[in-house]
PDB file of C-alpha atoms in Angstrom:
ATOM      1  CA  MET A  76    -103.158 102.501 -56.823  1.00  0.00           C
ATOM      2  CA  ILE A  77    -103.531 102.556 -53.050  1.00  0.00           C
ATOM      3  CA  LEU A  78    -105.102  99.601 -51.253  1.00  0.00           C
ATOM      4  CA  TYR A  79    -106.203 100.335 -47.715  1.00  0.00           C
ATOM      5  CA  CYS A  80    -106.098  97.649 -45.036  1.00  0.00           C
ATOM      6  CA  ALA A  81    -108.095  97.620 -41.820  1.00  0.00           C
ATOM      7  CA  THR A  82    -104.992  97.435 -39.654  1.00  0.00           C
ATOM      8  CA  THR A  83    -102.516  99.843 -38.152  1.00  0.00           C
ATOM      9  CA  ASN A  84    -100.055  97.028 -37.412  1.00  0.00           C
ATOM     10  CA  ALA A  85     -96.859  98.061 -39.237  1.00  0.00           C
ATOM     11  CA  HIS A  86     -95.671  94.452 -39.540  1.00  0.00           C
ATOM     12  CA  LYS A  87     -98.925  93.344 -41.187  1.00  0.00           C
ATOM     13  CA  LEU A  88     -98.823  96.325 -43.546  1.00  0.00           C
ATOM     14  CA  ARG A  89     -95.268  95.368 -44.595  1.00  0.00           C
ATOM     15  CA  GLU A  90     -96.404  91.776 -45.186  1.00  0.00           C
ATOM     16  CA  PHE A  91     -99.308  92.966 -47.337  1.00  0.00           C
ATOM     17  CA  GLN A  92     -96.962  95.263 -49.269  1.00  0.00           C
ATOM     18  CA  HIS A  93     -94.553  92.383 -49.853  1.00  0.00           C
ATOM     19  CA  ALA A  94     -97.397  90.177 -51.141  1.00  0.00           C
ATOM     20  CA  ALA A  95     -98.633  92.954 -53.439  1.00  0.00           C
ATOM     21  CA  ASP A  96     -95.124  93.496 -54.796  1.00  0.00           C
ATOM     22  CA  GLU A  97     -94.784  89.769 -55.486  1.00  0.00           C
ATOM     23  CA  LEU A  98     -98.058  89.688 -57.440  1.00  0.00           C
ATOM     24  CA  ALA A  99     -97.830  93.007 -59.262  1.00  0.00           C
ATOM     25  CA  PRO A 100     -94.512  94.831 -58.710  1.00  0.00           C
ATOM     26  CA  GLY A 101     -94.986  98.576 -58.338  1.00  0.00           C
ATOM     27  CA  LEU A 102     -98.727  98.519 -59.013  1.00  0.00           C
ATOM     28  CA  PHE A 103    -100.074  98.778 -55.472  1.00  0.00           C
ATOM     29  CA  GLN A 104     -99.258 100.877 -52.447  1.00  0.00           C
ATOM     30  CA  ILE A 105    -100.543  99.445 -49.174  1.00  0.00           C
ATOM     31  CA  GLY A 106    -101.707 101.728 -46.380  1.00  0.00           C
ATOM     32  CA  ALA A 107    -103.760 101.741 -43.203  1.00  0.00           C
ATOM     33  CA  MET A 108    -107.409 102.644 -43.704  1.00  0.00           C
ATOM     34  CA  PRO A 109    -107.801 106.377 -43.032  1.00  0.00           C
ATOM     35  CA  GLY A 110    -109.593 107.090 -39.760  1.00  0.00           C
ATOM     36  CA  LEU A 111    -109.345 103.469 -38.637  1.00  0.00           C
ATOM     37  CA  ARG A 112    -108.451 104.410 -35.057  1.00  0.00           C
ATOM     38  CA  ASP A 113    -111.786 106.249 -34.768  1.00  0.00           C
ATOM     39  CA  ILE A 114    -113.898 103.276 -35.901  1.00  0.00           C
ATOM     40  CA  PRO A 115    -115.174 100.706 -33.377  1.00  0.00           C
ATOM     41  CA  VAL A 116    -113.430  97.348 -33.701  1.00  0.00           C
ATOM     42  CA  ALA A 117    -115.211  94.823 -35.904  1.00  0.00           C
ATOM     43  CA  PRO A 118    -116.886  91.931 -34.142  1.00  0.00           C
ATOM     44  CA  GLU A 119    -115.324  88.493 -34.494  1.00  0.00           C
ATOM     45  CA  THR A 120    -118.127  86.011 -34.007  1.00  0.00           C
ATOM     46  CA  GLY A 121    -117.134  83.450 -36.627  1.00  0.00           C
ATOM     47  CA  ASP A 122    -116.019  79.922 -35.791  1.00  0.00           C
ATOM     48  CA  THR A 123    -112.937  80.078 -38.024  1.00  0.00           C
ATOM     49  CA  PHE A 124    -110.209  82.504 -39.034  1.00  0.00           C
ATOM     50  CA  GLU A 125    -111.761  82.639 -42.516  1.00  0.00           C
ATOM     51  CA  ALA A 126    -115.233  83.430 -41.175  1.00  0.00           C
ATOM     52  CA  ASN A 127    -113.850  86.253 -39.019  1.00  0.00           C
ATOM     53  CA  ALA A 128    -111.804  87.617 -41.932  1.00  0.00           C
ATOM     54  CA  ILE A 129    -114.911  87.751 -44.117  1.00  0.00           C
ATOM     55  CA  GLU A 130    -116.943  89.349 -41.329  1.00  0.00           C
ATOM     56  CA  LYS A 131    -114.290  92.027 -40.781  1.00  0.00           C
ATOM     57  CA  ALA A 132    -113.865  92.682 -44.512  1.00  0.00           C
ATOM     58  CA  LEU A 133    -117.599  93.274 -44.910  1.00  0.00           C
ATOM     59  CA  TYR A 134    -117.751  95.430 -41.775  1.00  0.00           C
ATOM     60  CA  TYR A 135    -114.904  97.728 -42.769  1.00  0.00           C
ATOM     61  CA  SER A 136    -115.869  97.861 -46.444  1.00  0.00           C
ATOM     62  CA  ARG A 137    -119.180  99.440 -45.456  1.00  0.00           C
ATOM     63  CA  LEU A 138    -117.230 102.265 -43.805  1.00  0.00           C
ATOM     64  CA  THR A 139    -115.120 103.246 -46.812  1.00  0.00           C
TER      65      THR A 139
END
């Protein structure tokens, strides 16, 4: 199963792949969300890292 992340940062993608392999070895492949470079950047208006992460997850999930 492929899980797409809203990042093109190779280091972050490797970190996500490592975490996925720790939780469920061989079950998930991590990749950058197709067409991400053509999508406007998500706003970050939250007061915390968590709030911004939720905001970005909702924003990008609407585009998949």
